[in-house]
PDB file of C-alpha atoms in Angstrom:
ATOM      1  CA  MET A 329      -4.917  -0.143   2.743  1.00 59.00           C
ATOM      2  CA  ASN A 330      -5.565  -2.548   5.572  1.00 54.00           C
ATOM      3  CA  ARG A 331      -6.084  -6.245   6.041  1.00 50.00           C
ATOM      4  CA  THR A 332      -7.064  -8.427   9.006  1.00 45.00           C
ATOM      5  CA  PRO A 333      -4.068 -10.710   9.556  1.00 46.00           C
ATOM      6  CA  PRO A 334      -4.432 -14.452   9.009  1.00 38.00           C
ATOM      7  CA  THR A 335      -2.504 -17.100  10.876  1.00 34.00           C
ATOM      8  CA  SER A 336      -0.572 -18.079   7.739  1.00 33.00           C
ATOM      9  CA  ALA A 337       3.083 -17.348   6.936  1.00 31.00           C
ATOM     10  CA  ARG A 338       4.249 -13.751   7.006  1.00 30.00           C
ATOM     11  CA  SER A 339       7.572 -12.009   7.464  1.00 33.00           C
ATOM     12  CA  LYS A 340       9.854 -10.903  10.216  1.00 34.00           C
ATOM     13  CA  THR A 341      10.771  -7.284  10.796  1.00 34.00           C
ATOM     14  CA  PRO A 342      13.817  -6.437   8.648  1.00 36.00           C
ATOM     15  CA  THR A 343      16.887  -4.635   9.835  1.00 36.00           C
ATOM     16  CA  PRO A 344      18.496  -2.075   7.496  1.00 36.00           C
ATOM     17  CA  SER A 345      20.803  -4.751   6.080  1.00 35.00           C
ATOM     18  CA  GLN A 346      18.153  -7.426   5.790  1.00 38.00           C
ATOM     19  CA  THR A 347      15.464  -8.392   3.295  1.00 36.00           C
ATOM     20  CA  PRO A 348      12.215  -9.554   4.933  1.00 36.00           C
ATOM     21  CA  THR A 349      11.840 -13.340   5.207  1.00 33.00           C
ATOM     22  CA  PRO A 350       8.749 -15.375   6.104  1.00 33.00           C
ATOM     23  CA  SER A 351       7.651 -15.819   9.704  1.00 34.00           C
ATOM     24  CA  GLN A 352       4.383 -16.712  11.387  1.00 35.00           C
ATOM     25  CA  THR A 353       1.880 -14.058  12.400  1.00 36.00           C
ATOM     26  CA  PRO A 354       0.912 -14.336  16.088  1.00 38.00           C
ATOM     27  CA  THR A 355      -2.485 -15.732  16.984  1.00 39.00           C
ATOM     28  CA  PRO A 356      -4.323 -14.590  20.126  1.00 36.00           C
ATOM     29  CA  SER A 357      -2.699 -17.404  22.128  1.00 35.00           C
ATOM     30  CA  GLN A 358       0.849 -16.620  20.967  1.00 39.00           C
ATOM     31  CA  GLU A 359       3.404 -14.088  22.050  1.00 42.00           C
ATOM     32  CA  PRO A 360       5.561 -12.597  19.292  1.00 40.00           C
ATOM     33  CA  THR A 361       8.930 -14.254  18.697  1.00 42.00           C
ATOM     34  CA  PRO A 362      11.944 -11.946  19.137  1.00 39.00           C
ATOM     35  CA  SER A 363      11.901 -11.098  15.405  1.00 47.00           C
ATOM     36  CA  GLN A 364       8.213 -10.190  15.707  1.00 72.00           C
ATOM     37  CA  THR A 365       8.470  -8.074  18.827  1.00 86.00           C
ATOM     38  CA  PRO A 366       6.701  -4.818  17.972  1.00 92.00           C
ATOM     39  CA  THR A 367       8.720  -1.616  17.647  1.00 95.00           C
ATOM     40  CA  LEU A 368       7.182   1.470  19.222  1.00 96.00           C
ATOM     41  CA  LEU A 369       6.136   4.309  16.954  1.00 97.00           C
ATOM     42  CA  THR A 370       5.465   7.893  18.067  1.00 97.00           C
ATOM     43  CA  LEU A 371       2.671   9.730  16.300  1.00 98.00           C
ATOM     44  CA  LEU A 372       3.674  13.042  14.740  1.00 98.00           C
ATOM     45  CA  GLU A 373       0.425  13.903  12.999  1.00 98.00           C
ATOM     46  CA  ARG A 374      -3.073  12.607  12.329  1.00 97.00           C
ATOM     47  CA  ARG A 375      -4.155  14.281   9.111  1.00 97.00           C
ATOM     48  CA  HIS A 376      -7.682  14.298   7.726  1.00 97.00           C
ATOM     49  CA  GLU A 377      -7.616  13.537   3.993  1.00 97.00           C
ATOM     50  CA  TYR A 378     -11.312  13.435   3.068  1.00 95.00           C
ATOM     51  CA  GLY A 379     -14.498  11.834   4.348  1.00 95.00           C
ATOM     52  CA  THR A 380     -13.488   9.155   6.845  1.00 95.00           C
ATOM     53  CA  VAL A 381      -9.942   8.746   5.498  1.00 97.00           C
ATOM     54  CA  TYR A 382      -7.005   9.783   7.700  1.00 97.00           C
ATOM     55  CA  THR A 383      -3.235   9.582   7.367  1.00 98.00           C
ATOM     56  CA  TYR A 384      -1.151   8.730  10.439  1.00 98.00           C
ATOM     57  CA  ARG A 385       2.422  10.015  10.272  1.00 98.00           C
ATOM     58  CA  PHE A 386       4.850   8.470  12.758  1.00 98.00           C
ATOM     59  CA  ALA A 387       8.483   9.262  13.495  1.00 98.00           C
ATOM     60  CA  ARG A 388      10.637   6.605  11.895  1.00 96.00           C
ATOM     61  CA  PRO A 389      12.312   4.477  14.575  1.00 94.00           C
ATOM     62  CA  ALA A 390      15.856   3.214  14.198  1.00 93.00           C
ATOM     63  CA  GLY A 391      16.169  -0.236  12.672  1.00 90.00           C
ATOM     64  CA  VAL A 392      12.870  -0.262  10.765  1.00 94.00           C
ATOM     65  CA  ALA A 393      13.417  -0.784   7.031  1.00 95.00           C
ATOM     66  CA  TRP A 394      11.180  -1.631   4.104  1.00 97.00           C
ATOM     67  CA  ARG A 395      10.996  -1.722   0.315  1.00 97.00           C
ATOM     68  CA  ALA A 396       8.637   0.620  -1.494  1.00 98.00           C
ATOM     69  CA  GLY A 397       5.231  -1.035  -1.892  1.00 97.00           C
ATOM     70  CA  GLN A 398       5.414  -3.291   1.158  1.00 95.00           C
ATOM     71  CA  PHE A 399       3.059  -3.507   4.150  1.00 95.00           C
ATOM     72  CA  ALA A 400       3.528  -3.797   7.902  1.00 94.00           C
ATOM     73  CA  HIS A 401       1.688  -5.345  10.827  1.00 94.00           C
ATOM     74  CA  LEU A 402       0.340  -2.259  12.620  1.00 96.00           C
ATOM     75  CA  VAL A 403      -0.739  -2.829  16.222  1.00 96.00           C
ATOM     76  CA  ALA A 404      -3.568  -0.774  17.697  1.00 95.00           C
ATOM     77  CA  PRO A 405      -2.446   1.841  20.245  1.00 95.00           C
ATOM     78  CA  GLY A 406      -2.186   0.478  23.767  1.00 92.00           C
ATOM     79  CA  ARG A 407      -2.967  -3.096  22.716  1.00 93.00           C
ATOM     80  CA  GLY A 408      -1.085  -6.378  22.676  1.00 91.00           C
ATOM     81  CA  VAL A 409      -0.634  -8.532  19.598  1.00 92.00           C
ATOM     82  CA  SER A 410      -3.684 -10.556  18.537  1.00 92.00           C
ATOM     83  CA  ARG A 411      -5.847 -11.025  15.470  1.00 90.00           C
ATOM     84  CA  GLU A 412      -8.228  -8.379  16.770  1.00 92.00           C
ATOM     85  CA  THR A 413      -5.557  -5.736  17.399  1.00 95.00           C
ATOM     86  CA  VAL A 414      -3.339  -6.057  14.307  1.00 94.00           C
ATOM     87  CA  ARG A 415      -3.956  -5.079  10.682  1.00 93.00           C
ATOM     88  CA  HIS A 416      -1.674  -5.433   7.681  1.00 92.00           C
ATOM     89  CA  MET A 417      -1.326  -1.811   6.535  1.00 95.00           C
ATOM     90  CA  SER A 418       0.377  -0.726   3.339  1.00 96.00           C
ATOM     91  CA  ILE A 419       3.209   1.716   3.969  1.00 97.00           C
ATOM     92  CA  ALA A 420       2.733   5.058   2.220  1.00 98.00           C
ATOM     93  CA  SER A 421       6.273   6.327   2.910  1.00 98.00           C
ATOM     94  CA  ALA A 422       9.314   5.710   0.720  1.00 98.00           C
ATOM     95  CA  PRO A 423      12.315   3.865   2.201  1.00 97.00           C
ATOM     96  CA  GLY A 424      14.305   7.098   2.250  1.00 97.00           C
ATOM     97  CA  ASP A 425      11.710   9.096   4.172  1.00 97.00           C
ATOM     98  CA  ASP A 426      12.250  10.033   7.813  1.00 96.00           C
ATOM     99  CA  ASP A 427       8.662   9.199   8.735  1.00 97.00           C
ATOM    100  CA  LEU A 428       6.417   6.162   8.529  1.00 98.00           C
ATOM    101  CA  CYS A 429       2.943   6.894   7.138  1.00 98.00           C
ATOM    102  CA  PHE A 430      -0.218   4.827   6.956  1.00 98.00           C
ATOM    103  CA  SER A 431      -3.583   5.899   5.576  1.00 97.00           C
ATOM    104  CA  MET A 432      -6.851   4.244   6.500  1.00 96.00           C
ATOM    105  CA  THR A 433     -10.578   4.715   6.321  1.00 94.00           C
ATOM    106  CA  GLU A 434     -12.286   4.780   9.702  1.00 94.00           C
ATOM    107  CA  SER A 435     -15.785   4.206   8.340  1.00 89.00           C
ATOM    108  CA  SER A 436     -16.114   0.704   9.834  1.00 90.00           C
ATOM    109  CA  GLY A 437     -16.151   2.054  13.376  1.00 87.00           C
ATOM    110  CA  SER A 438     -14.349  -1.072  14.580  1.00 92.00           C
ATOM    111  CA  ARG A 439     -12.532  -1.062  17.908  1.00 95.00           C
ATOM    112  CA  TYR A 440      -9.227  -1.047  16.004  1.00 96.00           C
ATOM    113  CA  LYS A 441     -10.227   2.068  14.069  1.00 95.00           C
ATOM    114  CA  ARG A 442     -11.631   3.723  17.192  1.00 96.00           C
ATOM    115  CA  ASP A 443      -8.316   3.156  18.956  1.00 96.00           C
ATOM    116  CA  PHE A 444      -6.528   4.958  16.151  1.00 97.00           C
ATOM    117  CA  SER A 445      -9.037   7.787  15.912  1.00 96.00           C
ATOM    118  CA  ALA A 446      -8.344   8.543  19.590  1.00 96.00           C
ATOM    119  CA  LEU A 447      -4.562   8.670  19.059  1.00 96.00           C
ATOM    120  CA  THR A 448      -2.986  12.114  19.460  1.00 97.00           C
ATOM    121  CA  PRO A 449       0.512  13.426  18.589  1.00 98.00           C
ATOM    122  CA  GLY A 450       3.149  12.147  20.990  1.00 97.00           C
ATOM    123  CA  GLN A 451       1.273   8.946  21.774  1.00 97.00           C
ATOM    124  CA  PRO A 452       2.541   5.501  20.697  1.00 96.00           C
ATOM    125  CA  ALA A 453       1.417   2.676  18.452  1.00 97.00           C
ATOM    126  CA  SER A 454       3.635  -0.192  17.326  1.00 96.00           C
ATOM    127  CA  VAL A 455       4.662  -2.102  14.220  1.00 96.00           C
ATOM    128  CA  PHE A 456       6.309  -5.379  13.261  1.00 95.00           C
ATOM    129  CA  GLY A 457       6.603  -7.905  10.411  1.00 94.00           C
ATOM    130  CA  ILE A 458       7.191  -5.889   7.230  1.00 94.00           C
ATOM    131  CA  ALA A 459       6.532  -7.943   4.090  1.00 92.00           C
ATOM    132  CA  GLY A 460       5.060  -7.958   0.586  1.00 93.00           C
ATOM    133  CA  ALA A 461       6.103  -8.283  -3.061  1.00 94.00           C
ATOM    134  CA  PHE A 462       4.236  -5.293  -4.535  1.00 96.00           C
ATOM    135  CA  THR A 463       7.630  -3.859  -5.439  1.00 97.00           C
ATOM    136  CA  ILE A 464       9.397  -2.540  -8.537  1.00 97.00           C
ATOM    137  CA  ASP A 465      12.822  -3.061 -10.072  1.00 97.00           C
ATOM    138  CA  PRO A 466      13.433   0.071 -12.184  1.00 97.00           C
ATOM    139  CA  GLU A 467      16.196  -1.691 -14.093  1.00 97.00           C
ATOM    140  CA  THR A 468      13.815  -4.276 -15.552  1.00 97.00           C
ATOM    141  CA  GLN A 469      10.496  -2.392 -15.303  1.00 97.00           C
ATOM    142  CA  PRO A 470      10.974   0.938 -17.073  1.00 97.00           C
ATOM    143  CA  ALA A 471       7.238   1.561 -17.604  1.00 98.00           C
ATOM    144  CA  VAL A 472       4.494   1.054 -15.003  1.00 98.00           C
ATOM    145  CA  LEU A 473       0.764   1.766 -14.976  1.00 98.00           C
ATOM    146  CA  PHE A 474      -0.631   2.078 -11.460  1.00 98.00           C
ATOM    147  CA  VAL A 475      -4.333   1.336 -11.056  1.00 98.00           C
ATOM    148  CA  ALA A 476      -5.571   2.046  -7.532  1.00 98.00           C
ATOM    149  CA  GLY A 477      -8.998   1.889  -5.940  1.00 97.00           C
ATOM    150  CA  GLY A 478      -9.708   4.204  -2.989  1.00 96.00           C
ATOM    151  CA  VAL A 479      -7.132   3.841  -0.206  1.00 96.00           C
ATOM    152  CA  GLY A 480      -5.337   1.343  -2.427  1.00 96.00           C
ATOM    153  CA  MET A 481      -3.260   4.425  -3.232  1.00 97.00           C
ATOM    154  CA  THR A 482      -1.109   3.892  -0.134  1.00 97.00           C
ATOM    155  CA  PRO A 483       1.510   1.547  -1.670  1.00 97.00           C
ATOM    156  CA  VAL A 484       1.422   3.551  -4.905  1.00 98.00           C
ATOM    157  CA  ARG A 485       2.535   6.684  -3.061  1.00 98.00           C
ATOM    158  CA  SER A 486       5.497   4.763  -1.657  1.00 98.00           C
ATOM    159  CA  LEU A 487       6.432   3.429  -5.102  1.00 98.00           C
ATOM    160  CA  VAL A 488       6.136   6.806  -6.804  1.00 98.00           C
ATOM    161  CA  ARG A 489       8.155   8.583  -4.127  1.00 98.00           C
ATOM    162  CA  CYS A 490      10.878   5.940  -4.390  1.00 98.00           C
ATOM    163  CA  HIS A 491      11.016   5.188  -8.122  1.00 98.00           C
ATOM    164  CA  GLY A 492       8.976   7.894  -9.851  1.00 97.00           C
ATOM    165  CA  ASP A 493      11.973   9.743 -11.282  1.00 96.00           C
ATOM    166  CA  ARG A 494      13.539   6.546 -12.685  1.00 97.00           C
ATOM    167  CA  ILE A 495      10.601   5.014 -14.537  1.00 97.00           C
ATOM    168  CA  ARG A 496       7.871   6.129 -16.925  1.00 98.00           C
ATOM    169  CA  TRP A 497       4.639   5.842 -15.004  1.00 98.00           C
ATOM    170  CA  GLN A 498       0.992   6.708 -15.279  1.00 98.00           C
ATOM    171  CA  LEU A 499      -1.782   6.546 -12.704  1.00 98.00           C
ATOM    172  CA  VAL A 500      -5.447   5.617 -12.831  1.00 98.00           C
ATOM    173  CA  HIS A 501      -7.024   6.322  -9.432  1.00 98.00           C
ATOM    174  CA  VAL A 502     -10.615   5.179  -9.055  1.00 98.00           C
ATOM    175  CA  ALA A 503     -12.574   6.577  -6.106  1.00 96.00           C
ATOM    176  CA  ARG A 504     -16.023   7.819  -5.127  1.00 91.00           C
ATOM    177  CA  ASP A 505     -15.547  10.356  -2.350  1.00 88.00           C
ATOM    178  CA  GLY A 506     -12.025  11.717  -2.794  1.00 93.00           C
ATOM    179  CA  HIS A 507      -8.643  10.964  -4.314  1.00 97.00           C
ATOM    180  CA  LEU A 508      -5.967  10.250  -1.728  1.00 97.00           C
ATOM    181  CA  TYR A 509      -2.671  12.202  -2.075  1.00 97.00           C
ATOM    182  CA  GLU A 510      -4.089  14.092  -5.069  1.00 97.00           C
ATOM    183  CA  GLN A 511      -2.419  17.432  -4.358  1.00 95.00           C
ATOM    184  CA  GLU A 512       0.963  15.831  -3.743  1.00 96.00           C
ATOM    185  CA  LEU A 513       0.917  13.655  -6.851  1.00 97.00           C
ATOM    186  CA  ARG A 514      -0.401  16.383  -9.146  1.00 95.00           C
ATOM    187  CA  ARG A 515       3.005  18.033  -8.765  1.00 95.00           C
ATOM    188  CA  GLN A 516       4.461  15.101 -10.717  1.00 94.00           C
ATOM    189  CA  ARG A 517       4.526  15.384 -14.505  1.00 91.00           C
ATOM    190  CA  ALA A 518       3.293  11.842 -15.137  1.00 97.00           C
ATOM    191  CA  PRO A 519      -0.154  11.461 -16.772  1.00 98.00           C
ATOM    192  CA  GLN A 520      -2.808  10.847 -14.114  1.00 98.00           C
ATOM    193  CA  TYR A 521      -6.477   9.917 -14.425  1.00 98.00           C
ATOM    194  CA  ARG A 522      -8.796  10.435 -11.444  1.00 98.00           C
ATOM    195  CA  VAL A 523     -12.138   8.886 -12.187  1.00 97.00           C
ATOM    196  CA  GLY A 524     -15.129   7.104 -10.708  1.00 95.00           C
ATOM    197  CA  ARG A 525     -15.726   3.413 -11.324  1.00 93.00           C
ATOM    198  CA  ALA A 526     -17.614   4.146 -14.552  1.00 94.00           C
ATOM    199  CA  GLY A 527     -14.571   5.864 -16.052  1.00 96.00           C
ATOM    200  CA  ALA A 528     -11.995   3.263 -15.048  1.00 97.00           C
ATOM    201  CA  VAL A 529     -12.128   1.037 -18.138  1.00 96.00           C
ATOM    202  CA  HIS A 530     -11.658   3.931 -20.542  1.00 97.00           C
ATOM    203  CA  ALA A 531      -8.836   5.427 -18.459  1.00 98.00           C
ATOM    204  CA  ILE A 532      -6.908   2.151 -18.347  1.00 98.00           C
ATOM    205  CA  ALA A 533      -7.278   1.698 -22.103  1.00 98.00           C
ATOM    206  CA  SER A 534      -6.111   5.270 -22.735  1.00 98.00           C
ATOM    207  CA  ALA A 535      -3.064   4.871 -20.521  1.00 98.00           C
ATOM    208  CA  ILE A 536      -1.972   1.589 -22.112  1.00 98.00           C
ATOM    209  CA  THR A 537      -2.498   3.031 -25.591  1.00 98.00           C
ATOM    210  CA  SER A 538      -0.328   6.036 -24.774  1.00 98.00           C
ATOM    211  CA  PHE A 539       2.466   3.808 -23.460  1.00 98.00           C
ATOM    212  CA  ARG A 540       2.371   1.741 -26.647  1.00 98.00           C
ATOM    213  CA  ALA A 541       2.474   4.873 -28.760  1.00 98.00           C
ATOM    214  CA  GLU A 542       5.908   5.467 -27.221  1.00 96.00           C
ATOM    215  CA  GLY A 543       6.988   1.884 -27.906  1.00 97.00           C
ATOM    216  CA  LEU A 544       6.582   0.834 -24.258  1.00 97.00           C
ATOM    217  CA  GLU A 545       4.746  -2.170 -22.852  1.00 97.00           C
ATOM    218  CA  PRO A 546       3.900  -1.353 -19.225  1.00 98.00           C
ATOM    219  CA  ASP A 547       3.753  -3.512 -16.167  1.00 98.00           C
ATOM    220  CA  VAL A 548       0.361  -2.976 -14.532  1.00 98.00           C
ATOM    221  CA  TYR A 549       0.171  -2.670 -10.733  1.00 98.00           C
ATOM    222  CA  VAL A 550      -3.367  -2.935  -9.348  1.00 98.00           C
ATOM    223  CA  SER A 551      -4.199  -2.260  -5.690  1.00 97.00           C
ATOM    224  CA  GLY A 552      -7.474  -1.989  -3.812  1.00 96.00           C
ATOM    225  CA  GLY A 553     -10.344  -4.197  -2.702  1.00 93.00           C
ATOM    226  CA  HIS A 554     -10.499  -7.759  -3.998  1.00 93.00           C
ATOM    227  CA  GLY A 555     -13.401  -7.227  -6.418  1.00 94.00           C
ATOM    228  CA  PHE A 556     -11.832  -4.058  -7.798  1.00 96.00           C
ATOM    229  CA  VAL A 557      -8.463  -5.742  -8.274  1.00 96.00           C
ATOM    230  CA  GLU A 558      -9.962  -8.710 -10.124  1.00 95.00           C
ATOM    231  CA  ALA A 559     -12.017  -6.486 -12.426  1.00 96.00           C
ATOM    232  CA  MET A 560      -9.178  -4.112 -13.274  1.00 97.00           C
ATOM    233  CA  ALA A 561      -6.625  -6.894 -13.741  1.00 97.00           C
ATOM    234  CA  SER A 562      -9.048  -8.661 -16.086  1.00 96.00           C
ATOM    235  CA  ARG A 563      -9.436  -5.456 -18.057  1.00 96.00           C
ATOM    236  CA  ALA A 564      -5.660  -5.178 -18.449  1.00 97.00           C
ATOM    237  CA  THR A 565      -5.579  -8.780 -19.677  1.00 97.00           C
ATOM    238  CA  THR A 566      -8.214  -8.082 -22.336  1.00 97.00           C
ATOM    239  CA  LEU A 567      -6.051  -5.178 -23.516  1.00 97.00           C
ATOM    240  CA  GLY A 568      -3.180  -7.563 -24.160  1.00 97.00           C
ATOM    241  CA  ILE A 569      -1.136  -7.246 -20.967  1.00 98.00           C
ATOM    242  CA  PRO A 570       0.140 -10.736 -20.053  1.00 96.00           C
ATOM    243  CA  ASP A 571      -0.591 -11.983 -16.548  1.00 95.00           C
ATOM    244  CA  THR A 572       3.135 -12.089 -15.800  1.00 95.00           C
ATOM    245  CA  ARG A 573       3.205  -8.299 -16.151  1.00 97.00           C
ATOM    246  CA  ILE A 574       0.254  -7.705 -13.815  1.00 97.00           C
ATOM    247  CA  ARG A 575       0.969  -7.309 -10.096  1.00 96.00           C
ATOM    248  CA  VAL A 576      -1.891  -7.217  -7.624  1.00 96.00           C
ATOM    249  CA  GLU A 577      -2.309  -6.146  -3.996  1.00 95.00           C
ATOM    250  CA  ASP A 578      -5.763  -6.546  -2.490  1.00 91.00           C
ATOM    251  CA  PHE A 579      -7.552  -6.676   0.854  1.00 67.00           C
ATOM    252  CA  THR A 580      -7.327 -10.476   1.139  1.00 65.00           C
ATOM    253  CA  ASP A 581      -4.462 -12.824   1.907  1.00 62.00           C
ATOM    254  CA  ASN A 582      -4.452 -14.272  -1.625  1.00 53.00           C
ATOM    255  CA  HIS A 583      -2.233 -11.641  -3.185  1.00 49.00           C
ATOM    256  CA  HIS A 584       0.497  -9.497  -1.697  1.00 52.00           C
ATOM    257  CA  GLY A 585       2.152  -8.182  -4.843  1.00 54.00           C
ATOM    258  CA  ARG A 586       2.298 -11.499  -6.669  1.00 56.00           C
ATOM    259  CA  ALA A 587       1.996 -11.806 -10.429  1.00 57.00           C
ATOM    260  CA  ARG A 588      -1.684 -12.252 -11.109  1.00 54.00           C
ATOM    261  CA  HIS A 589      -1.723 -16.053 -11.482  1.00 50.00           C
ATOM    262  CA  SER A 590       1.561 -17.038  -9.858  1.00 42.00           C
TER     263      SER A 590
END
């Protein structure tokens, strides 16, 4: 999942002993502060997923840390930091992984996406400013329903890899052309629905009903484009999930893992 960065508050790159704290995203006329200085990444693999969707797997550099579900400022290969050369990309890797993965659709044909499509193994990109609150506390959130649209699956993969064996979870993945990480996630025993937009409402209702049959009231985590997120979050609300239990991550700067109306 990617976003064009605004000039509003963001976060500084965390060290392994540090939780991300807010910091300003550079504008074209600014140089990064020391805490925002990009860290070089070395590409290990560019993997075609389906259609125009690719996953970029980088070697994990020392000192880069994140919480499952967060995003990073990913700088286009060979470029400096500006609004045109940076996107906020959800991290698909878990904090314990030895790589750093991002998945993106290249259908826009933008210069940023063209720069990445030309990247080959061994070549560098860079990253800074890890942030976001689309995170889970397994101690207080024992049941989670993930609802993802298209490449909105990227933070879900991170969350499942990190917490999947400690929570009860289900997945509703809504997509038209392909379902990202399908083969990997099918190896998990959790119930998973892969549907088109027309099947999303029924799948969400079925998942919530099955949780309640076990005496569980799930938190609902919705990620994807803004319109998708609003529609799916509204559906969860009509099914009796309170807004405080709905977390959203969309393609705008309005929500980065916040409770729906916080």
